[in-house]
Every structure is written in structure tokens, then in C-alpha cells.
mmCIF file of C-alpha atoms in Angstrom:
data_model
loop_
_atom_site.group_PDB
_atom_site.id
_atom_site.type_symbol
_atom_site.label_atom_id
_atom_site.label_comp_id
_atom_site.label_asym_id
_atom_site.label_seq_id
_atom_site.Cartn_x
_atom_site.Cartn_y
_atom_site.Cartn_z
ATOM 1 C CA MET A 77 13.066 10.027 -19.470
ATOM 2 C CA THR A 78 11.633 10.377 -16.225
ATOM 3 C CA THR A 79 8.216 12.591 -16.289
ATOM 4 C CA ARG A 80 7.462 13.451 -12.818
ATOM 5 C CA THR A 81 3.699 14.678 -12.560
ATOM 6 C CA ARG A 82 2.402 16.293 -9.496
ATOM 7 C CA PRO A 83 -1.600 16.661 -9.957
ATOM 8 C CA GLY A 84 -3.536 18.704 -7.370
ATOM 9 C CA THR A 85 -5.460 15.964 -5.129
ATOM 10 C CA ALA A 86 -8.927 17.338 -5.492
ATOM 11 C CA ARG A 87 -8.762 17.178 -9.127
ATOM 12 C CA THR A 88 -6.959 13.830 -9.089
ATOM 13 C CA ALA A 89 -10.005 12.073 -6.677
ATOM 14 C CA LEU A 90 -12.483 13.672 -9.228
ATOM 15 C CA VAL A 91 -11.265 12.665 -12.569
ATOM 16 C CA PHE A 92 -10.869 9.024 -10.877
ATOM 17 C CA ALA A 93 -14.271 9.192 -9.433
ATOM 18 C CA LEU A 94 -15.326 9.911 -13.068
ATOM 19 C CA ILE A 95 -13.359 7.083 -14.612
ATOM 20 C CA THR A 96 -15.007 4.393 -12.321
ATOM 21 C CA GLY A 97 -17.914 5.955 -13.212
ATOM 22 C CA ALA A 98 -19.328 5.693 -9.247
ATOM 23 C CA ALA A 99 -18.997 8.358 -6.663
ATOM 24 C CA LEU A 100 -18.341 7.075 -3.179
ATOM 25 C CA GLY A 101 -21.691 6.335 -1.625
ATOM 26 C CA LEU A 102 -20.259 4.319 1.094
ATOM 27 C CA THR A 103 -21.771 3.865 4.971
ATOM 28 C CA ALA A 104 -19.178 4.014 7.775
ATOM 29 C CA CYS A 105 -16.780 1.112 8.228
ATOM 30 C CA ALA A 106 -15.452 -0.321 11.480
ATOM 31 C CA GLY A 107 -12.200 0.120 11.998
ATOM 32 C CA GLY A 108 -11.774 2.985 9.708
ATOM 33 C CA ASP A 109 -10.213 5.877 11.864
ATOM 34 C CA PRO A 110 -11.052 9.808 11.781
ATOM 35 C CA ALA A 111 -8.147 11.527 10.439
ATOM 36 C CA THR A 112 -7.389 14.893 8.909
ATOM 37 C CA ALA A 113 -7.270 14.636 5.123
ATOM 38 C CA PRO A 114 -4.449 16.288 3.215
ATOM 39 C CA ALA A 115 -6.033 19.911 1.853
ATOM 40 C CA GLY A 116 -8.355 19.117 -1.157
ATOM 41 C CA ALA A 117 -8.395 15.845 -0.366
ATOM 42 C CA SER A 118 -11.877 13.918 -1.292
ATOM 43 C CA GLY A 119 -13.438 10.389 -0.670
ATOM 44 C CA ALA A 120 -13.775 10.027 -4.313
ATOM 45 C CA SER A 121 -9.871 9.211 -4.532
ATOM 46 C CA GLY A 122 -11.326 5.603 -3.823
ATOM 47 C CA ALA A 123 -13.988 5.490 -5.729
ATOM 48 C CA ALA A 124 -15.962 2.414 -5.980
ATOM 49 C CA LYS A 125 -19.082 0.509 -7.765
ATOM 50 C CA GLY A 126 -20.567 -0.431 -4.789
ATOM 51 C CA ALA A 127 -20.274 0.281 -1.231
ATOM 52 C CA LEU A 128 -17.220 -1.039 0.861
ATOM 53 C CA PRO A 129 -17.407 -3.436 3.415
ATOM 54 C CA THR A 130 -18.781 -2.608 6.568
ATOM 55 C CA GLU A 131 -18.231 -5.707 8.750
ATOM 56 C CA ASP A 132 -16.885 -4.902 12.273
ATOM 57 C CA VAL A 133 -13.672 -6.964 12.316
ATOM 58 C CA VAL A 134 -12.210 -4.765 15.451
ATOM 59 C CA SER A 135 -14.283 -3.774 18.487
ATOM 60 C CA ALA A 136 -14.329 -7.441 19.736
ATOM 61 C CA VAL A 137 -10.737 -7.230 19.995
ATOM 62 C CA LYS A 138 -9.655 -8.112 23.699
ATOM 63 C CA LYS A 139 -6.130 -7.036 24.978
ATOM 64 C CA ASN A 140 -3.717 -9.151 24.455
ATOM 65 C CA GLU A 141 -1.715 -8.997 27.759
ATOM 66 C CA ALA A 142 1.635 -10.429 26.860
ATOM 67 C CA ALA A 143 2.138 -8.377 23.607
ATOM 68 C CA ALA A 144 1.205 -5.174 25.865
ATOM 69 C CA LYS A 145 3.976 -6.371 28.312
ATOM 70 C CA LEU A 146 6.194 -5.896 25.757
ATOM 71 C CA LEU A 147 5.786 -1.999 25.279
ATOM 72 C CA PRO A 148 8.385 0.160 26.511
ATOM 73 C CA ALA A 149 7.677 1.800 29.620
ATOM 74 C CA ASP A 150 7.223 5.155 28.046
ATOM 75 C CA VAL A 151 4.284 4.165 25.676
ATOM 76 C CA ARG A 152 2.560 1.987 28.309
ATOM 77 C CA GLN A 153 2.369 5.157 30.473
ATOM 78 C CA ARG A 154 1.130 7.795 28.035
ATOM 79 C CA GLY A 155 -0.927 4.825 26.331
ATOM 80 C CA SER A 156 -0.769 5.799 23.029
ATOM 81 C CA PHE A 157 1.214 5.672 19.419
ATOM 82 C CA THR A 158 1.387 8.201 16.666
ATOM 83 C CA ILE A 159 0.889 6.841 13.133
ATOM 84 C CA ALA A 160 1.657 8.292 9.945
ATOM 85 C CA SER A 161 -0.613 7.082 6.764
ATOM 86 C CA SER A 162 -0.579 7.460 3.180
ATOM 87 C CA VAL A 163 -4.006 7.192 2.115
ATOM 88 C CA ALA A 164 -4.267 5.571 -1.685
ATOM 89 C CA THR A 165 -6.829 3.151 -3.055
ATOM 90 C CA PRO A 166 -8.822 0.191 -1.712
ATOM 91 C CA PRO A 167 -8.326 -2.424 -0.240
ATOM 92 C CA SER A 168 -5.414 -1.038 1.074
ATOM 93 C CA SER A 169 -6.513 2.586 2.199
ATOM 94 C CA ALA A 170 -9.106 4.896 1.481
ATOM 95 C CA TYR A 171 -11.280 7.707 2.571
ATOM 96 C CA LEU A 172 -14.973 7.712 3.440
ATOM 97 C CA PRO A 173 -17.269 10.313 1.888
ATOM 98 C CA ASP A 174 -16.767 12.729 4.745
ATOM 99 C CA GLY A 175 -12.829 13.341 3.264
ATOM 100 C CA LYS A 176 -11.778 12.449 6.992
ATOM 101 C CA THR A 177 -12.341 8.762 7.893
ATOM 102 C CA VAL A 178 -9.497 6.633 6.855
ATOM 103 C CA VAL A 179 -10.629 2.652 5.933
ATOM 104 C CA GLY A 180 -8.932 -0.446 4.492
ATOM 105 C CA VAL A 181 -6.735 -3.174 5.359
ATOM 106 C CA ASP A 182 -4.056 -0.913 6.709
ATOM 107 C CA ALA A 183 -6.323 0.934 8.753
ATOM 108 C CA ASP A 184 -8.050 -2.330 10.580
ATOM 109 C CA PHE A 185 -4.619 -4.276 11.184
ATOM 110 C CA ALA A 186 -3.764 -0.888 12.755
ATOM 111 C CA ALA A 187 -6.865 -0.113 14.472
ATOM 112 C CA ALA A 188 -6.717 -4.143 15.854
ATOM 113 C CA VAL A 189 -3.033 -3.787 16.789
ATOM 114 C CA ALA A 190 -4.050 -0.752 19.557
ATOM 115 C CA LYS A 191 -6.680 -2.737 20.879
ATOM 116 C CA ALA A 192 -5.011 -5.754 21.407
ATOM 117 C CA LEU A 193 -1.644 -3.548 23.084
ATOM 118 C CA GLY A 194 -4.626 -1.330 25.203
ATOM 119 C CA LEU A 195 -3.295 1.746 23.080
ATOM 120 C CA GLU A 196 -4.905 4.690 21.692
ATOM 121 C CA LEU A 197 -4.144 5.274 17.772
ATOM 122 C CA LYS A 198 -3.280 8.639 17.017
ATOM 123 C CA ARG A 199 -3.581 8.914 13.143
ATOM 124 C CA GLU A 200 -2.353 11.579 10.788
ATOM 125 C CA VAL A 201 -2.797 11.381 7.145
ATOM 126 C CA VAL A 202 0.917 12.215 5.213
ATOM 127 C CA GLY A 203 2.203 11.317 1.597
ATOM 128 C CA PHE A 204 3.759 8.650 1.068
ATOM 129 C CA GLU A 205 7.130 9.717 0.123
ATOM 130 C CA ALA A 206 7.446 11.659 3.484
ATOM 131 C CA ILE A 207 6.460 8.996 6.044
ATOM 132 C CA LEU A 208 9.799 6.849 5.902
ATOM 133 C CA PRO A 209 11.866 10.300 6.587
ATOM 134 C CA ALA A 210 9.397 11.277 8.722
ATOM 135 C CA LEU A 211 9.664 8.367 11.130
ATOM 136 C CA GLY A 212 13.704 8.211 11.082
ATOM 137 C CA SER A 213 13.214 11.793 12.681
ATOM 138 C CA GLY A 214 11.399 10.279 15.330
ATOM 139 C CA LYS A 215 7.996 12.458 14.356
ATOM 140 C CA TYR A 216 5.687 9.214 14.164
ATOM 141 C CA ASP A 217 6.140 6.227 15.849
ATOM 142 C CA VAL A 218 4.977 4.107 13.277
ATOM 143 C CA GLY A 219 4.028 4.214 9.549
ATOM 144 C CA THR A 220 1.808 2.287 7.259
ATOM 145 C CA GLY A 221 1.208 2.967 3.565
ATOM 146 C CA ASN A 222 1.450 -0.772 1.959
ATOM 147 C CA PHE A 223 5.302 -0.549 2.517
ATOM 148 C CA GLY A 224 6.988 -3.732 1.011
ATOM 149 C CA VAL A 225 10.127 -4.677 3.021
ATOM 150 C CA THR A 226 13.137 -4.374 0.840
ATOM 151 C CA GLU A 227 17.307 -4.617 1.398
ATOM 152 C CA GLU A 228 17.214 -1.060 1.147
ATOM 153 C CA ARG A 229 14.583 0.170 3.326
ATOM 154 C CA ARG A 230 15.761 -2.417 5.834
ATOM 155 C CA LYS A 231 18.928 -0.403 6.305
ATOM 156 C CA ALA A 232 17.027 2.503 8.051
ATOM 157 C CA ILE A 233 13.615 1.463 8.822
ATOM 158 C CA ASP A 234 12.273 -1.457 11.047
ATOM 159 C CA PHE A 235 9.307 -3.596 9.738
ATOM 160 C CA VAL A 236 6.450 -5.790 11.515
ATOM 161 C CA THR A 237 5.071 -7.904 8.796
ATOM 162 C CA TYR A 238 1.340 -8.131 8.721
ATOM 163 C CA ILE A 239 0.575 -9.392 5.179
ATOM 164 C CA ASN A 240 1.817 -10.160 1.524
ATOM 165 C CA ASP A 241 1.196 -8.107 -1.434
ATOM 166 C CA GLY A 242 3.706 -6.887 -3.938
ATOM 167 C CA GLN A 243 3.812 -5.509 -7.512
ATOM 168 C CA GLY A 244 1.328 -6.253 -10.396
ATOM 169 C CA PHE A 245 0.377 -5.003 -13.927
ATOM 170 C CA ALA A 246 -2.558 -3.436 -15.851
ATOM 171 C CA SER A 247 -3.494 -2.146 -19.156
ATOM 172 C CA ARG A 248 -5.867 -1.049 -21.388
ATOM 173 C CA ALA A 249 -8.469 -3.766 -22.588
ATOM 174 C CA ASP A 250 -6.682 -3.162 -26.179
ATOM 175 C CA SER A 251 -3.300 -3.690 -25.263
ATOM 176 C CA PRO A 252 -1.798 -6.833 -26.733
ATOM 177 C CA LEU A 253 0.182 -7.593 -23.571
ATOM 178 C CA LYS A 254 -1.260 -10.503 -21.603
ATOM 179 C CA ALA A 255 1.454 -10.542 -19.059
ATOM 180 C CA VAL A 256 4.955 -9.020 -17.923
ATOM 181 C CA THR A 257 7.232 -11.577 -16.763
ATOM 182 C CA ASP A 258 10.078 -10.120 -18.108
ATOM 183 C CA LEU A 259 10.875 -5.811 -17.876
ATOM 184 C CA THR A 260 12.088 -6.150 -21.301
ATOM 185 C CA GLN A 261 8.223 -6.466 -22.606
ATOM 186 C CA LEU A 262 7.635 -2.916 -21.015
ATOM 187 C CA CYS A 263 10.352 -1.470 -23.927
ATOM 188 C CA GLY A 264 9.380 1.452 -25.861
ATOM 189 C CA LEU A 265 6.305 1.929 -23.453
ATOM 190 C CA LYS A 266 4.892 4.586 -20.715
ATOM 191 C CA VAL A 267 4.590 2.685 -17.511
ATOM 192 C CA ALA A 268 2.737 4.793 -14.550
ATOM 193 C CA VAL A 269 3.822 4.500 -10.982
ATOM 194 C CA ASN A 270 3.285 6.123 -7.712
ATOM 195 C CA ALA A 271 6.452 8.378 -6.375
ATOM 196 C CA GLY A 272 8.897 6.590 -4.073
ATOM 197 C CA THR A 273 7.463 3.313 -4.302
ATOM 198 C CA THR A 274 9.184 -0.204 -4.846
ATOM 199 C CA PHE A 275 7.547 0.134 -8.429
ATOM 200 C CA GLU A 276 9.702 3.304 -9.155
ATOM 201 C CA ARG A 277 12.579 1.668 -7.917
ATOM 202 C CA THR A 278 12.580 -1.601 -10.140
ATOM 203 C CA LEU A 279 11.914 0.079 -13.412
ATOM 204 C CA GLU A 280 14.864 2.365 -13.006
ATOM 205 C CA GLN A 281 16.999 0.120 -11.506
ATOM 206 C CA ASN A 282 15.900 -2.184 -14.554
ATOM 207 C CA LYS A 283 16.137 0.578 -17.418
ATOM 208 C CA GLY A 284 19.142 -0.578 -18.750
ATOM 209 C CA ARG A 285 17.806 -3.810 -20.024
ATOM 210 C CA CYS A 286 16.241 -2.597 -23.209
ATOM 211 C CA ALA A 287 19.310 -1.137 -24.608
ATOM 212 C CA GLU A 288 21.471 -4.097 -23.864
ATOM 213 C CA ALA A 289 18.595 -5.854 -25.623
ATOM 214 C CA GLY A 290 18.698 -3.354 -28.413
ATOM 215 C CA ARG A 291 15.267 -1.679 -28.158
ATOM 216 C CA LYS A 292 13.780 1.875 -27.169
ATOM 217 C CA PRO A 293 13.838 2.097 -23.244
ATOM 218 C CA TYR A 294 10.827 2.299 -21.482
ATOM 219 C CA GLU A 295 9.670 5.879 -20.123
ATOM 220 C CA VAL A 296 8.717 5.845 -16.094
ATOM 221 C CA ASN A 297 5.650 8.272 -15.161
ATOM 222 C CA VAL A 298 5.502 9.089 -12.035
ATOM 223 C CA TYR A 299 2.490 10.681 -9.780
ATOM 224 C CA SER A 300 2.182 11.398 -6.239
ATOM 225 C CA GLU A 301 -1.132 10.504 -6.517
ATOM 226 C CA THR A 302 -2.790 6.750 -7.279
ATOM 227 C CA GLY A 303 -5.724 8.291 -9.099
ATOM 228 C CA ALA A 304 -3.388 10.209 -11.208
ATOM 229 C CA ILE A 305 -1.990 6.615 -12.622
ATOM 230 C CA TRP A 306 -5.366 5.112 -13.637
ATOM 231 C CA MET A 307 -5.923 8.721 -15.523
ATOM 232 C CA SER A 308 -3.184 8.593 -17.607
ATOM 233 C CA LEU A 309 -3.772 5.261 -18.123
ATOM 234 C CA GLN A 310 -7.374 5.692 -19.429
ATOM 235 C CA GLN A 311 -6.515 9.115 -21.293
ATOM 236 C CA GLY A 312 -3.387 7.037 -23.660
ATOM 237 C CA ARG A 313 -0.860 8.929 -21.927
ATOM 238 C CA SER A 314 0.906 5.659 -20.214
ATOM 239 C CA ASP A 315 0.461 2.312 -21.699
ATOM 240 C CA VAL A 316 0.786 0.084 -18.185
ATOM 241 C CA VAL A 317 0.270 0.710 -14.690
ATOM 242 C CA MET A 318 2.535 -1.133 -12.276
ATOM 243 C CA ASN A 319 1.145 -0.811 -8.848
ATOM 244 C CA THR A 320 0.624 -3.325 -5.499
ATOM 245 C CA ILE A 321 -1.258 -6.589 -6.437
ATOM 246 C CA ASN A 322 -3.891 -6.048 -4.458
ATOM 247 C CA GLY A 323 -4.645 -2.580 -5.594
ATOM 248 C CA VAL A 324 -4.663 -3.155 -9.442
ATOM 249 C CA ARG A 325 -6.590 -6.326 -9.209
ATOM 250 C CA TYR A 326 -9.352 -4.153 -7.049
ATOM 251 C CA ALA A 327 -8.986 -0.902 -9.651
ATOM 252 C CA VAL A 328 -9.714 -3.191 -12.384
ATOM 253 C CA THR A 329 -13.209 -4.233 -11.307
ATOM 254 C CA GLN A 330 -14.268 -0.729 -10.805
ATOM 255 C CA GLN A 331 -13.040 0.817 -14.181
ATOM 256 C CA LYS A 332 -14.102 -0.049 -17.745
ATOM 257 C CA ASN A 333 -11.662 -0.891 -20.564
ATOM 258 C CA VAL A 334 -8.502 -1.835 -18.369
ATOM 259 C CA LYS A 335 -7.416 -5.649 -17.547
ATOM 260 C CA PHE A 336 -5.407 -7.389 -14.584
ATOM 261 C CA LEU A 337 -2.163 -8.570 -16.290
ATOM 262 C CA ASN A 338 -0.251 -10.438 -13.892
ATOM 263 C CA GLU A 339 1.426 -10.349 -10.538
ATOM 264 C CA TYR A 340 5.384 -9.925 -11.011
ATOM 265 C CA ARG A 341 6.596 -10.471 -8.160
ATOM 266 C CA ARG A 342 5.568 -10.764 -3.870
ATOM 267 C CA LEU A 343 6.817 -8.788 -1.251
ATOM 268 C CA ASP A 344 5.944 -8.390 2.370
ATOM 269 C CA VAL A 345 4.505 -5.649 3.751
ATOM 270 C CA GLY A 346 4.606 -4.127 7.148
ATOM 271 C CA PHE A 347 4.096 -1.605 9.912
ATOM 272 C CA ALA A 348 7.318 0.842 9.425
ATOM 273 C CA PHE A 349 9.593 1.946 12.370
ATOM 274 C CA LYS A 350 12.402 3.897 12.887
ATOM 275 C CA LYS A 351 15.552 1.657 12.950
ATOM 276 C CA GLY A 352 15.698 -0.135 16.523
ATOM 277 C CA THR A 353 12.652 0.683 17.744
ATOM 278 C CA PRO A 354 11.338 -0.752 20.690
ATOM 279 C CA LEU A 355 8.118 -1.327 19.952
ATOM 280 C CA ALA A 356 8.872 -3.874 17.453
ATOM 281 C CA PRO A 357 8.534 -6.892 19.522
ATOM 282 C CA ALA A 358 5.017 -5.620 21.065
ATOM 283 C CA PHE A 359 3.604 -5.175 17.602
ATOM 284 C CA GLN A 360 4.757 -8.587 16.632
ATOM 285 C CA ALA A 361 3.404 -10.526 19.569
ATOM 286 C CA ALA A 362 -0.076 -8.363 19.168
ATOM 287 C CA VAL A 363 -0.125 -9.555 15.075
ATOM 288 C CA ASN A 364 0.197 -12.921 15.791
ATOM 289 C CA GLY A 365 -2.059 -12.594 18.731
ATOM 290 C CA LEU A 366 -4.381 -11.287 15.751
ATOM 291 C CA LYS A 367 -4.071 -14.582 14.124
ATOM 292 C CA ALA A 368 -4.474 -16.927 16.877
ATOM 293 C CA ASP A 369 -7.964 -15.568 17.884
ATOM 294 C CA GLY A 370 -9.141 -15.119 14.595
ATOM 295 C CA THR A 371 -9.135 -11.104 13.590
ATOM 296 C CA TYR A 372 -6.572 -11.732 11.160
ATOM 297 C CA ASP A 373 -8.619 -13.831 8.807
ATOM 298 C CA ARG A 374 -11.709 -12.076 9.182
ATOM 299 C CA ILE A 375 -9.731 -8.685 8.340
ATOM 300 C CA LEU A 376 -8.309 -10.209 5.206
ATOM 301 C CA ARG A 377 -12.327 -11.869 4.268
ATOM 302 C CA LYS A 378 -13.451 -8.259 4.928
ATOM 303 C CA TRP A 379 -11.277 -6.456 2.536
ATOM 304 C CA GLY A 380 -11.157 -9.783 0.032
ATOM 305 C CA VAL A 381 -7.595 -10.260 0.001
ATOM 306 C CA THR A 382 -6.780 -13.774 1.617
ATOM 307 C CA GLY A 383 -4.286 -14.487 -0.806
ATOM 308 C CA SER A 384 -2.155 -11.884 1.387
ATOM 309 C CA GLY A 385 -2.023 -13.691 4.306
ATOM 310 C CA ILE A 386 1.326 -14.957 5.942
ATOM 311 C CA ALA A 387 2.077 -17.848 8.345
ATOM 312 C CA THR A 388 3.555 -15.854 10.827
ATOM 313 C CA SER A 389 4.430 -11.974 11.850
ATOM 314 C CA GLN A 390 8.323 -11.268 11.566
ATOM 315 C CA ILE A 391 10.600 -8.127 12.491
ATOM 316 C CA SER A 392 12.279 -6.982 9.291
ATOM 317 C CA PRO A 393 12.216 -10.551 7.503
ATOM 318 C CA PRO A 394 15.093 -10.660 3.999
ATOM 319 C CA GLU A 395 13.305 -9.079 0.760
ATOM 320 C CA ILE A 396 11.687 -11.493 -1.473
ATOM 321 C CA PRO A 397 13.992 -12.253 -4.140
ATOM 322 C CA ALA A 398 12.915 -10.476 -7.614
ATOM 323 C CA PRO A 399 12.305 -12.722 -10.218
ATOM 324 C CA LYS A 400 15.440 -13.479 -12.552
ATOM 325 C CA LYS A 401 13.992 -11.760 -15.768
#
């Protein structure tokens, strides 16, 4: 049975701040973009023990003329692109205390690419589940939300990769689990995930493994807000959290009585576009230009995710195969 919970954003943010034991006492981060937060949203959804990094890694980026020449004529003429961003938790994305300014790995890469292409970035915060359909309708030019490249998504979406992240697990500190290397280890447990994610898809597609092993199935608890999955773990309503590797590694350093279990699988992560977009070559060239001038590595170091670096940006590469177990 799948439990779908849709807690209010403000309530989730407040409880997550209480769980981590600290409110956001943060200063402005270079590369952050002002954006309109969803109704009731609060900067507390990215609660941290200390201030988020403030190093300016974007303002020095110069226009990449070769990349800019790859832009479609209509985009060059209007001088901007629209981006739909999902905001979850550091290091991928978070709000500053003003509840409007978006910061994180995604924000810095988007801002750096915009500067490299000589374009203005126009951001709107959108729920994770709504971004990919909105791209298909043409409402936005680009989407960010730590979108992993999968074969299913590649049928309708084009990607330009900029990091490698993936799927990881965490549990309460008293859990007997040490690592989840086979999904049958989850049989009989309750697993918290975000809605519309590769985590939800992976668990639902593999639910039959427990029956094959003669064991009770695991229960997938689906939440719209990232703060809610950690609240469910802390309160004992879930036994395990499945989320991004970088997000889980960060979150367990900010909370008591939780532990990182392991990386389960890696996925390339990219800017998302409508299928057949003419923007992809320009974005790819811009990301590779950021690698060449050192900005790429500075962004990774700023957010403590150097292990997520990629050798080169690709357009819609094949999905990295899942573990066989």
C-alpha cells in the first residue's frame, strides 16, 4: 500500500527546522536568484546548523561567445530564458531566510550558465512534480530540480548534464541496517520518498521482489515536501529515507539520531528541456566552458560535492544502469 501525504509547506518547514535544532541564520549567497516562493514557504525548509557557504563563484564568469552563438535567434533577441526550479534542501537547493532567494548547486550552475550565454535568468519556483509536464507544454525553457537522467524521462525530455548524483539511503541511528545493497533488505519496512522522483519509481517497480522472496512487502510513503520525509523518519512513521546521495549526506549532518547508510546507485543529473529543444547545444557548450575556466570546480567545492563532478557535459546520455540486485 502506498501512503501519499501532502503536508502544508509552512508546517513542514517549521518542523524540519525544529528537528535539525537550528534555524537558518544565513547570509546572502552569491549566485542565488530572487524567486517567488510558493504560498506559505519558509527558508526553514533548508535548515542548517551553520550558515550556508557564501563564496561568490558566479559574478566573475565571462560571456562564452562560442556557446552564445549556438543559441536560437529568438532567444538571443529576447536576451533571457525562463527556468522552473524545484526547491528542496541543500546542497542542491534551498531558500535564504527571506523566503524568496534560491541558492544551492542548481542555482549556481543556472546563474553561471546564464552569464556564460549572456542571458538574463528569469526564475519561477515550481513544485517538482509539475516541472517536466510544464516543459513539455512550453511554459518554461528550462527546469532544475536534481533531475536524474532516466530512459523513461528521455522519451519526453532532453537533458544537458552538469553533475552526477543519484540515490542514497538513511535511517535512524538505532536501525540495524548498515547498507541497502539489495531492495529486499527493505521488505517489511516503511520507506519515505518524494513524489514523482526516481526513488518512488525504483521502489514501485521493484515491489514484487519481496513477494518473490516470500517476505512482507515494503511500504512506500510518498511526500511532496523533503522536510516531511525526515519528519516521518524522526517520528517513527518511516524506517528509511531514500533521497539524493548529496541531499542525504547533507541532511544527516544536520540532524541528531540519523545515519547515512549508503549510495545505492548513481545517475547523471541535468538541466531539463522540452524534447527537441534547440537550447541544448548552447547549454552544453556553456557547462563545458565553465569546466575549462575553473568555475565548475569552484561550484562543486563551494557546496562540498566534489564527488559529483563529471568529465564533460552531455546531451541526454543513456541512463546509468541500476544495480542488478
